[in-house]
PDB file of C-alpha atoms in Angstrom:
ATOM      1  CA  MET A   8       6.596 -47.896  -7.322  1.00 83.00           C
ATOM      2  CA  ILE A   9       4.564 -49.115  -4.330  1.00 94.00           C
ATOM      3  CA  GLU A  10       5.937 -52.382  -2.992  1.00 96.00           C
ATOM      4  CA  LYS A  11       5.813 -51.738   0.769  1.00 97.00           C
ATOM      5  CA  ILE A  12       2.854 -50.132   2.533  1.00 97.00           C
ATOM      6  CA  LEU A  13       2.707 -49.058   6.164  1.00 97.00           C
ATOM      7  CA  LEU A  14      -0.823 -48.940   7.566  1.00 96.00           C
ATOM      8  CA  ALA A  15      -1.035 -47.184  10.928  1.00 93.00           C
ATOM      9  CA  VAL A  16      -4.211 -48.192  12.776  1.00 91.00           C
ATOM     10  CA  SER A  17      -5.830 -46.868  15.924  1.00 85.00           C
ATOM     11  CA  GLY A  18      -9.033 -48.887  15.897  1.00 76.00           C
ATOM     12  CA  LEU A  19     -11.123 -46.084  14.393  1.00 67.00           C
ATOM     13  CA  GLY A  20     -11.523 -44.492  10.967  1.00 66.00           C
ATOM     14  CA  HIS A  21     -11.384 -45.605   7.350  1.00 83.00           C
ATOM     15  CA  ALA A  22      -7.687 -46.462   6.932  1.00 89.00           C
ATOM     16  CA  GLU A  23      -8.323 -50.219   6.675  1.00 91.00           C
ATOM     17  CA  GLU A  24     -11.128 -49.650   4.183  1.00 91.00           C
ATOM     18  CA  MET A  25      -8.827 -47.458   2.118  1.00 92.00           C
ATOM     19  CA  LEU A  26      -6.167 -50.156   2.000  1.00 94.00           C
ATOM     20  CA  LYS A  27      -8.723 -52.770   0.942  1.00 93.00           C
ATOM     21  CA  THR A  28      -9.748 -50.475  -1.904  1.00 94.00           C
ATOM     22  CA  LEU A  29      -6.132 -49.913  -2.917  1.00 94.00           C
ATOM     23  CA  LYS A  30      -5.430 -53.646  -2.946  1.00 93.00           C
ATOM     24  CA  GLU A  31      -8.090 -54.029  -5.634  1.00 93.00           C
ATOM     25  CA  ILE A  32      -5.797 -52.077  -7.972  1.00 95.00           C
ATOM     26  CA  PRO A  33      -3.723 -54.548 -10.035  1.00 94.00           C
ATOM     27  CA  SER A  34      -0.461 -52.623  -9.647  1.00 94.00           C
ATOM     28  CA  ILE A  35      -0.806 -52.708  -5.842  1.00 94.00           C
ATOM     29  CA  GLN A  36      -1.924 -56.302  -5.360  1.00 93.00           C
ATOM     30  CA  SER A  37       1.558 -57.723  -4.782  1.00 93.00           C
ATOM     31  CA  ALA A  38       2.584 -55.010  -2.299  1.00 95.00           C
ATOM     32  CA  LYS A  39       3.648 -56.108   1.188  1.00 96.00           C
ATOM     33  CA  VAL A  40       1.658 -54.557   4.039  1.00 97.00           C
ATOM     34  CA  THR A  41       2.877 -53.801   7.539  1.00 97.00           C
ATOM     35  CA  ILE A  42       0.125 -52.963  10.031  1.00 96.00           C
ATOM     36  CA  LEU A  43       1.275 -50.855  12.953  1.00 95.00           C
ATOM     37  CA  HIS A  44      -0.396 -49.998  16.228  1.00 93.00           C
ATOM     38  CA  VAL A  45       1.390 -47.880  18.808  1.00 92.00           C
ATOM     39  CA  VAL A  46       0.760 -48.161  22.545  1.00 91.00           C
ATOM     40  CA  GLN A  47       1.537 -45.018  24.518  1.00 86.00           C
ATOM     41  CA  ALA A  48       3.263 -45.320  27.899  1.00 84.00           C
ATOM     42  CA  GLN A  49       0.922 -45.499  30.900  1.00 81.00           C
ATOM     43  CA  ASN A  50       1.283 -44.616  34.571  1.00 81.00           C
ATOM     44  CA  THR A  51       0.687 -48.109  35.994  1.00 86.00           C
ATOM     45  CA  ALA A  52       1.684 -51.612  34.993  1.00 88.00           C
ATOM     46  CA  ALA A  53      -1.946 -52.754  35.022  1.00 89.00           C
ATOM     47  CA  THR A  54      -3.012 -49.965  32.675  1.00 87.00           C
ATOM     48  CA  MET A  55      -0.060 -50.699  30.403  1.00 88.00           C
ATOM     49  CA  THR A  56      -0.960 -54.391  30.271  1.00 91.00           C
ATOM     50  CA  ALA A  57      -4.531 -53.509  29.354  1.00 91.00           C
ATOM     51  CA  LYS A  58      -3.281 -51.192  26.587  1.00 90.00           C
ATOM     52  CA  TRP A  59      -1.039 -53.931  25.167  1.00 92.00           C
ATOM     53  CA  GLU A  60      -3.935 -56.392  25.168  1.00 93.00           C
ATOM     54  CA  ASN A  61      -6.223 -53.887  23.463  1.00 91.00           C
ATOM     55  CA  GLY A  62      -3.515 -53.106  20.915  1.00 91.00           C
ATOM     56  CA  GLY A  63      -3.226 -56.773  20.066  1.00 93.00           C
ATOM     57  CA  LYS A  64      -6.973 -56.922  19.491  1.00 93.00           C
ATOM     58  CA  ILE A  65      -6.847 -53.843  17.241  1.00 91.00           C
ATOM     59  CA  LEU A  66      -4.153 -55.472  15.093  1.00 93.00           C
ATOM     60  CA  ALA A  67      -6.037 -58.781  14.959  1.00 92.00           C
ATOM     61  CA  ASN A  68      -9.240 -57.011  13.914  1.00 91.00           C
ATOM     62  CA  ALA A  69      -7.376 -55.058  11.221  1.00 91.00           C
ATOM     63  CA  ILE A  70      -5.817 -58.233   9.810  1.00 91.00           C
ATOM     64  CA  GLN A  71      -9.203 -59.944   9.800  1.00 90.00           C
ATOM     65  CA  THR A  72     -10.885 -56.962   8.139  1.00 88.00           C
ATOM     66  CA  LEU A  73      -8.262 -56.736   5.419  1.00 90.00           C
ATOM     67  CA  ASN A  74      -8.376 -60.481   4.702  1.00 89.00           C
ATOM     68  CA  LEU A  75      -5.028 -60.384   2.908  1.00 89.00           C
ATOM     69  CA  ASP A  76      -2.765 -63.241   1.843  1.00 89.00           C
ATOM     70  CA  PRO A  77      -0.804 -64.074   5.046  1.00 89.00           C
ATOM     71  CA  SER A  78       2.421 -63.973   3.050  1.00 91.00           C
ATOM     72  CA  GLN A  79       1.759 -60.309   2.238  1.00 93.00           C
ATOM     73  CA  VAL A  80       0.988 -58.959   5.696  1.00 95.00           C
ATOM     74  CA  SER A  81       2.850 -58.517   8.962  1.00 95.00           C
ATOM     75  CA  SER A  82       2.005 -56.636  12.138  1.00 95.00           C
ATOM     76  CA  ILE A  83       3.929 -54.551  14.641  1.00 96.00           C
ATOM     77  CA  LEU A  84       2.802 -53.600  18.146  1.00 95.00           C
ATOM     78  CA  ARG A  85       5.166 -51.061  19.680  1.00 94.00           C
ATOM     79  CA  GLU A  86       5.335 -48.741  22.644  1.00 93.00           C
ATOM     80  CA  GLY A  87       6.116 -45.062  22.251  1.00 92.00           C
ATOM     81  CA  ASP A  88       4.883 -41.743  20.966  1.00 90.00           C
ATOM     82  CA  PRO A  89       2.723 -42.612  17.927  1.00 89.00           C
ATOM     83  CA  LYS A  90       3.941 -39.762  15.729  1.00 86.00           C
ATOM     84  CA  ASP A  91       7.581 -40.723  16.302  1.00 90.00           C
ATOM     85  CA  VAL A  92       7.042 -44.463  16.018  1.00 94.00           C
ATOM     86  CA  VAL A  93       5.146 -44.197  12.710  1.00 94.00           C
ATOM     87  CA  CYS A  94       8.074 -42.304  11.183  1.00 92.00           C
ATOM     88  CA  GLN A  95      10.605 -44.747  12.663  1.00 94.00           C
ATOM     89  CA  VAL A  96       8.815 -47.850  11.396  1.00 96.00           C
ATOM     90  CA  ALA A  97       8.300 -46.289   7.958  1.00 95.00           C
ATOM     91  CA  ASP A  98      12.080 -45.842   7.773  1.00 95.00           C
ATOM     92  CA  GLU A  99      12.768 -49.329   9.137  1.00 96.00           C
ATOM     93  CA  ILE A 100      10.685 -51.078   6.494  1.00 97.00           C
ATOM     94  CA  ASP A 101      11.515 -48.495   3.806  1.00 96.00           C
ATOM     95  CA  ALA A 102       7.807 -47.893   3.162  1.00 96.00           C
ATOM     96  CA  ASP A 103       6.771 -46.609  -0.248  1.00 95.00           C
ATOM     97  CA  LEU A 104       3.461 -45.377   1.162  1.00 96.00           C
ATOM     98  CA  ILE A 105       2.072 -44.535   4.601  1.00 95.00           C
ATOM     99  CA  ILE A 106      -1.695 -44.813   5.087  1.00 95.00           C
ATOM    100  CA  MET A 107      -3.283 -43.108   8.089  1.00 91.00           C
ATOM    101  CA  GLY A 108      -6.669 -41.935   9.247  1.00 86.00           C
ATOM    102  CA  SER A 109      -7.180 -38.241   9.895  1.00 76.00           C
ATOM    103  CA  ARG A 110      -9.763 -36.302  11.854  1.00 60.00           C
ATOM    104  CA  GLY A 111      -9.505 -33.437   9.361  1.00 50.00           C
ATOM    105  CA  LEU A 112      -8.513 -30.898  11.994  1.00 46.00           C
ATOM    106  CA  LYS A 113      -7.157 -27.556  10.871  1.00 48.00           C
ATOM    107  CA  ARG A 114      -3.461 -27.013  11.457  1.00 46.00           C
ATOM    108  CA  LEU A 115      -3.521 -25.191  14.792  1.00 42.00           C
ATOM    109  CA  GLN A 116      -6.171 -27.572  16.132  1.00 43.00           C
ATOM    110  CA  SER A 117      -3.953 -30.460  15.043  1.00 41.00           C
ATOM    111  CA  ILE A 118      -0.994 -29.087  16.944  1.00 39.00           C
ATOM    112  CA  LEU A 119      -2.979 -28.421  20.101  1.00 37.00           C
ATOM    113  CA  SER A 120      -4.594 -31.870  20.017  1.00 40.00           C
ATOM    114  CA  ASN A 121      -1.246 -33.570  19.269  1.00 45.00           C
ATOM    115  CA  SER A 122      -2.535 -34.949  15.966  1.00 69.00           C
ATOM    116  CA  VAL A 123      -0.468 -37.936  14.848  1.00 79.00           C
ATOM    117  CA  SER A 124      -1.267 -37.597  11.138  1.00 78.00           C
ATOM    118  CA  GLN A 125      -0.376 -33.885  11.109  1.00 76.00           C
ATOM    119  CA  TYR A 126       3.039 -34.488  12.658  1.00 79.00           C
ATOM    120  CA  VAL A 127       3.844 -37.482  10.451  1.00 84.00           C
ATOM    121  CA  PHE A 128       2.780 -35.424   7.439  1.00 79.00           C
ATOM    122  CA  GLN A 129       5.271 -32.724   8.440  1.00 77.00           C
ATOM    123  CA  LEU A 130       8.156 -34.973   9.452  1.00 80.00           C
ATOM    124  CA  SER A 131       8.158 -37.817   6.934  1.00 83.00           C
ATOM    125  CA  SER A 132       9.457 -37.519   3.391  1.00 84.00           C
ATOM    126  CA  ARG A 133       7.448 -40.547   2.211  1.00 90.00           C
ATOM    127  CA  PRO A 134       4.207 -40.453   0.215  1.00 92.00           C
ATOM    128  CA  MET A 135       1.293 -40.344   2.614  1.00 92.00           C
ATOM    129  CA  LEU A 136      -2.346 -41.228   2.008  1.00 93.00           C
ATOM    130  CA  LEU A 137      -4.683 -39.499   4.458  1.00 89.00           C
ATOM    131  CA  VAL A 138      -8.242 -40.723   4.921  1.00 89.00           C
ATOM    132  CA  LYS A 139     -10.578 -38.479   6.883  1.00 86.00           C
ATOM    133  CA  ASP A 140     -13.174 -39.982   9.179  1.00 81.00           C
ATOM    134  CA  ASP A 141     -16.038 -38.163   7.431  1.00 81.00           C
ATOM    135  CA  ILE A 142     -15.456 -39.224   3.818  1.00 85.00           C
ATOM    136  CA  TYR A 143     -16.801 -42.112   1.794  1.00 85.00           C
ATOM    137  CA  VAL A 144     -14.108 -44.426   0.406  1.00 90.00           C
ATOM    138  CA  LYS A 145     -14.994 -45.395  -3.158  1.00 91.00           C
ATOM    139  CA  ARG A 146     -13.540 -47.871  -5.613  1.00 93.00           C
ATOM    140  CA  ILE A 147     -10.759 -46.050  -7.403  1.00 96.00           C
ATOM    141  CA  LYS A 148     -11.468 -45.222 -11.047  1.00 95.00           C
ATOM    142  CA  ARG A 149     -10.968 -41.472 -11.359  1.00 97.00           C
ATOM    143  CA  ILE A 150      -7.652 -40.148 -10.089  1.00 97.00           C
ATOM    144  CA  MET A 151      -6.963 -36.430 -10.143  1.00 97.00           C
ATOM    145  CA  VAL A 152      -3.520 -34.851 -10.185  1.00 97.00           C
ATOM    146  CA  ALA A 153      -3.083 -31.166  -9.416  1.00 94.00           C
ATOM    147  CA  ILE A 154      -0.562 -30.494 -12.159  1.00 93.00           C
ATOM    148  CA  ASP A 155       1.994 -27.724 -12.579  1.00 90.00           C
ATOM    149  CA  ASN A 156       5.709 -27.490 -13.387  1.00 88.00           C
ATOM    150  CA  SER A 157       6.909 -28.553  -9.937  1.00 88.00           C
ATOM    151  CA  ASP A 158       8.919 -31.709  -9.353  1.00 88.00           C
ATOM    152  CA  SER A 159       6.405 -32.826  -6.739  1.00 88.00           C
ATOM    153  CA  ALA A 160       3.529 -32.581  -9.263  1.00 91.00           C
ATOM    154  CA  LYS A 161       5.551 -34.590 -11.781  1.00 91.00           C
ATOM    155  CA  ASN A 162       6.149 -37.182  -9.073  1.00 91.00           C
ATOM    156  CA  CYS A 163       2.376 -37.306  -8.482  1.00 93.00           C
ATOM    157  CA  LEU A 164       1.768 -37.832 -12.192  1.00 95.00           C
ATOM    158  CA  LYS A 165       4.108 -40.830 -12.273  1.00 94.00           C
ATOM    159  CA  LEU A 166       2.414 -42.295  -9.217  1.00 94.00           C
ATOM    160  CA  ALA A 167      -1.066 -41.762 -10.698  1.00 96.00           C
ATOM    161  CA  LEU A 168      -0.045 -43.465 -13.944  1.00 96.00           C
ATOM    162  CA  PHE A 169       1.373 -46.373 -11.948  1.00 95.00           C
ATOM    163  CA  LEU A 170      -1.946 -46.787 -10.150  1.00 96.00           C
ATOM    164  CA  LEU A 171      -4.083 -46.393 -13.268  1.00 96.00           C
ATOM    165  CA  ARG A 172      -2.146 -48.508 -15.735  1.00 91.00           C
ATOM    166  CA  ASP A 173      -4.173 -51.709 -15.191  1.00 90.00           C
ATOM    167  CA  ILE A 174      -7.476 -50.280 -13.942  1.00 94.00           C
ATOM    168  CA  GLN A 175     -10.149 -51.104 -16.488  1.00 91.00           C
ATOM    169  CA  GLY A 176     -12.046 -47.927 -17.301  1.00 92.00           C
ATOM    170  CA  GLY A 177      -9.668 -45.854 -15.204  1.00 95.00           C
ATOM    171  CA  GLU A 178      -9.328 -42.160 -15.968  1.00 97.00           C
ATOM    172  CA  LEU A 179      -6.692 -39.556 -15.187  1.00 97.00           C
ATOM    173  CA  ILE A 180      -7.997 -36.078 -14.447  1.00 97.00           C
ATOM    174  CA  LEU A 181      -5.392 -33.334 -14.835  1.00 97.00           C
ATOM    175  CA  ALA A 182      -6.254 -30.102 -13.044  1.00 95.00           C
ATOM    176  CA  ASN A 183      -4.361 -26.872 -13.603  1.00 93.00           C
ATOM    177  CA  VAL A 184      -5.290 -23.941 -11.367  1.00 90.00           C
ATOM    178  CA  VAL A 185      -4.424 -20.346 -12.245  1.00 86.00           C
ATOM    179  CA  THR A 186      -3.741 -18.577  -8.965  1.00 84.00           C
ATOM    180  CA  ASP A 187      -5.958 -15.630  -8.067  1.00 80.00           C
ATOM    181  CA  LEU A 188      -5.312 -14.796  -4.420  1.00 72.00           C
ATOM    182  CA  GLY A 189      -8.183 -12.337  -4.519  1.00 74.00           C
ATOM    183  CA  GLY A 190     -10.420 -15.380  -4.510  1.00 66.00           C
ATOM    184  CA  LYS A 191     -12.188 -14.639  -7.782  1.00 73.00           C
ATOM    185  CA  LYS A 192     -13.335 -18.007  -9.094  1.00 75.00           C
ATOM    186  CA  SER A 193     -13.774 -19.001 -12.718  1.00 79.00           C
ATOM    187  CA  GLU A 194     -15.901 -21.723 -14.216  1.00 85.00           C
ATOM    188  CA  ILE A 195     -14.356 -25.176 -14.241  1.00 90.00           C
ATOM    189  CA  THR A 196     -13.549 -25.682 -17.905  1.00 91.00           C
ATOM    190  CA  GLU A 197     -12.551 -28.839 -19.752  1.00 92.00           C
ATOM    191  CA  VAL A 198      -9.816 -27.970 -22.215  1.00 92.00           C
ATOM    192  CA  ASN A 199      -7.669 -29.424 -24.946  1.00 92.00           C
ATOM    193  CA  SER A 200      -4.092 -29.697 -23.755  1.00 88.00           C
ATOM    194  CA  ASP A 201      -2.513 -28.398 -26.977  1.00 86.00           C
ATOM    195  CA  LYS A 202      -2.116 -24.793 -25.832  1.00 83.00           C
ATOM    196  CA  ASN A 203      -0.963 -25.593 -22.294  1.00 88.00           C
ATOM    197  CA  PRO A 204       2.607 -27.012 -22.163  1.00 90.00           C
ATOM    198  CA  VAL A 205       2.197 -28.423 -18.662  1.00 90.00           C
ATOM    199  CA  LEU A 206      -1.001 -30.253 -19.530  1.00 94.00           C
ATOM    200  CA  ALA A 207       0.323 -31.317 -22.942  1.00 94.00           C
ATOM    201  CA  ALA A 208       3.356 -33.057 -21.450  1.00 93.00           C
ATOM    202  CA  ALA A 209       1.206 -34.884 -18.888  1.00 95.00           C
ATOM    203  CA  VAL A 210      -1.354 -35.959 -21.502  1.00 96.00           C
ATOM    204  CA  ALA A 211       1.421 -37.265 -23.757  1.00 95.00           C
ATOM    205  CA  GLU A 212       2.860 -39.326 -20.921  1.00 95.00           C
ATOM    206  CA  ALA A 213      -0.548 -40.783 -20.120  1.00 96.00           C
ATOM    207  CA  LYS A 214      -1.213 -41.558 -23.775  1.00 95.00           C
ATOM    208  CA  ASN A 215       2.108 -43.388 -24.044  1.00 95.00           C
ATOM    209  CA  GLN A 216       0.927 -45.687 -21.262  1.00 94.00           C
ATOM    210  CA  GLY A 217      -2.517 -46.184 -22.771  1.00 94.00           C
ATOM    211  CA  ILE A 218      -4.319 -44.248 -20.054  1.00 96.00           C
ATOM    212  CA  GLN A 219      -7.305 -42.040 -20.836  1.00 95.00           C
ATOM    213  CA  SER A 220      -7.012 -38.481 -19.557  1.00 96.00           C
ATOM    214  CA  ARG A 221      -9.055 -35.292 -19.404  1.00 96.00           C
ATOM    215  CA  CYS A 222      -7.876 -31.779 -18.604  1.00 96.00           C
ATOM    216  CA  TYR A 223      -9.550 -29.037 -16.599  1.00 95.00           C
ATOM    217  CA  ILE A 224      -8.557 -25.502 -15.703  1.00 92.00           C
ATOM    218  CA  SER A 225      -9.950 -22.978 -13.255  1.00 91.00           C
ATOM    219  CA  SER A 226      -8.750 -19.946 -11.339  1.00 90.00           C
ATOM    220  CA  GLY A 227      -8.965 -18.801  -7.738  1.00 89.00           C
ATOM    221  CA  LYS A 228      -7.209 -19.632  -4.497  1.00 89.00           C
ATOM    222  CA  PRO A 229      -5.322 -22.873  -5.291  1.00 90.00           C
ATOM    223  CA  GLY A 230      -6.361 -24.887  -2.246  1.00 90.00           C
ATOM    224  CA  GLU A 231     -10.024 -23.986  -2.593  1.00 91.00           C
ATOM    225  CA  GLU A 232      -9.985 -24.647  -6.328  1.00 93.00           C
ATOM    226  CA  ILE A 233      -8.330 -28.046  -6.029  1.00 94.00           C
ATOM    227  CA  CYS A 234     -10.945 -29.110  -3.477  1.00 95.00           C
ATOM    228  CA  ARG A 235     -13.767 -27.701  -5.645  1.00 94.00           C
ATOM    229  CA  LEU A 236     -12.488 -29.538  -8.718  1.00 95.00           C
ATOM    230  CA  ALA A 237     -12.192 -32.814  -6.806  1.00 96.00           C
ATOM    231  CA  GLU A 238     -15.749 -32.539  -5.491  1.00 95.00           C
ATOM    232  CA  GLU A 239     -17.450 -31.379  -8.698  1.00 95.00           C
ATOM    233  CA  LEU A 240     -15.621 -33.930 -10.867  1.00 95.00           C
ATOM    234  CA  ASN A 241     -16.473 -36.757  -8.436  1.00 95.00           C
ATOM    235  CA  ILE A 242     -12.849 -37.757  -7.891  1.00 97.00           C
ATOM    236  CA  ASP A 243     -12.048 -41.025  -6.093  1.00 97.00           C
ATOM    237  CA  LEU A 244      -8.445 -40.191  -5.180  1.00 97.00           C
ATOM    238  CA  LEU A 245      -6.591 -36.870  -5.269  1.00 97.00           C
ATOM    239  CA  LEU A 246      -2.825 -36.688  -5.678  1.00 96.00           C
ATOM    240  CA  LEU A 247      -1.100 -33.496  -4.626  1.00 93.00           C
ATOM    241  CA  GLY A 248       2.592 -32.661  -4.666  1.00 89.00           C
ATOM    242  CA  SER A 249       3.999 -31.283  -1.447  1.00 79.00           C
ATOM    243  CA  PRO A 250       7.507 -29.797  -1.425  1.00 67.00           C
ATOM    244  CA  ASP A 251       7.347 -29.463   2.385  1.00 53.00           C
ATOM    245  CA  ARG A 252      10.212 -31.206   4.134  1.00 48.00           C
ATOM    246  CA  ARG A 253      11.014 -31.864   7.743  1.00 47.00           C
ATOM    247  CA  PRO A 254      12.158 -28.723   9.575  1.00 47.00           C
ATOM    248  CA  SER A 255      15.779 -27.753   9.149  1.00 45.00           C
ATOM    249  CA  ILE A 256      16.248 -26.854  12.828  1.00 43.00           C
ATOM    250  CA  ALA A 257      16.317 -30.489  13.931  1.00 43.00           C
ATOM    251  CA  LYS A 258      14.791 -33.726  12.764  1.00 46.00           C
ATOM    252  CA  SER A 259      13.233 -34.418  16.158  1.00 49.00           C
ATOM    253  CA  PHE A 260      11.485 -31.050  16.499  1.00 49.00           C
ATOM    254  CA  VAL A 261       8.558 -29.526  14.678  1.00 50.00           C
ATOM    255  CA  ASP A 262       8.854 -25.982  13.344  1.00 48.00           C
ATOM    256  CA  ILE A 263       5.707 -24.362  14.771  1.00 47.00           C
ATOM    257  CA  ASP A 264       5.958 -21.332  12.489  1.00 41.00           C
ATOM    258  CA  ARG A 265       5.920 -23.652   9.508  1.00 46.00           C
ATOM    259  CA  LEU A 266       3.010 -25.635  10.928  1.00 47.00           C
ATOM    260  CA  ILE A 267       0.780 -22.619  11.474  1.00 43.00           C
ATOM    261  CA  GLY A 268       1.841 -20.812   8.309  1.00 42.00           C
ATOM    262  CA  SER A 269       0.228 -20.969   4.898  1.00 50.00           C
ATOM    263  CA  SER A 270       0.267 -24.405   3.245  1.00 74.00           C
ATOM    264  CA  LEU A 271      -1.591 -25.533   0.137  1.00 82.00           C
ATOM    265  CA  SER A 272      -1.187 -29.190   0.993  1.00 81.00           C
ATOM    266  CA  ASP A 273      -2.490 -28.659   4.510  1.00 80.00           C
ATOM    267  CA  TYR A 274      -5.582 -26.832   3.261  1.00 85.00           C
ATOM    268  CA  VAL A 275      -6.371 -29.662   0.853  1.00 89.00           C
ATOM    269  CA  ARG A 276      -5.680 -32.291   3.513  1.00 84.00           C
ATOM    270  CA  VAL A 277      -8.324 -30.719   5.733  1.00 84.00           C
ATOM    271  CA  ASN A 278     -10.975 -29.755   3.170  1.00 89.00           C
ATOM    272  CA  ALA A 279     -10.951 -32.307   0.347  1.00 92.00           C
ATOM    273  CA  THR A 280     -13.986 -34.577   0.126  1.00 92.00           C
ATOM    274  CA  CYS A 281     -11.976 -37.570  -1.081  1.00 94.00           C
ATOM    275  CA  PRO A 282      -8.819 -39.356   0.115  1.00 93.00           C
ATOM    276  CA  VAL A 283      -5.669 -37.306  -0.475  1.00 93.00           C
ATOM    277  CA  LEU A 284      -2.290 -38.762  -1.372  1.00 94.00           C
ATOM    278  CA  LEU A 285       0.529 -36.311  -0.709  1.00 90.00           C
ATOM    279  CA  ALA A 286       3.739 -37.020  -2.601  1.00 86.00           C
ATOM    280  CA  ARG A 287       6.949 -35.356  -1.497  1.00 74.00           C
ATOM    281  CA  THR A 288      10.057 -34.010  -3.121  1.00 64.00           C
ATOM    282  CA  ILE A 289      13.287 -34.355  -1.241  1.00 51.00           C
ATOM    283  CA  ALA A 290      15.118 -31.111  -0.621  1.00 41.00           C
TER     284      ALA A 290
END
């Protein structure tokens, strides 16, 4: 399911570290990696030349840090608006996964600061792994899927099982949150899946692939509960379905109302204490 990875680097953050951790997973080890750095246009030729030189160094450092098989890695240095170029290159190489660093800014802050990860998250339909600057990247053993009846959650489940299938001692954590918009929280409870059809189907699929799973339920505001579950259960990677698609008004414009409106995936992107992989459904 993941054969081509696009890693967008800026010289800062944990994106490279996240990719190194992913490449330890047997099912990912043969994936091809494209490392991208985008140089923004400058006012003078001298400044532009300096930016190109620095971009080359950033790519070289990333390649050295990753220490991948040369046959599995390529690099692209391109001029343009980073948020547009990341989406373009992802389409060009038909990436199965985009990995980017994120400053963890809230939505309006992201818009005002021209956040690249926020715009790519909104405009791309491809799975996207966001790694905040302030989290600790751990070896992946415990993967949590926020599970419900949505197609995007089912897509996340398939992706989690793909990642876990050859991880020795790997564990799938299935979390089902009962929505209480009043914010009343319940205890996090481990449950048997028998009486919950959504959990039962997911557990059966995991069992068929020989993957150990555990189920938890809680209630409250979904975004807050998903983040609380991930933190208290010491999750290494969180997978969350996101039905959001690029705005209908035009592919080259961002729908500001959508950006500043309510979004579960955006809340989790900002507040989770572990890396978050957002998997899309295509409208």
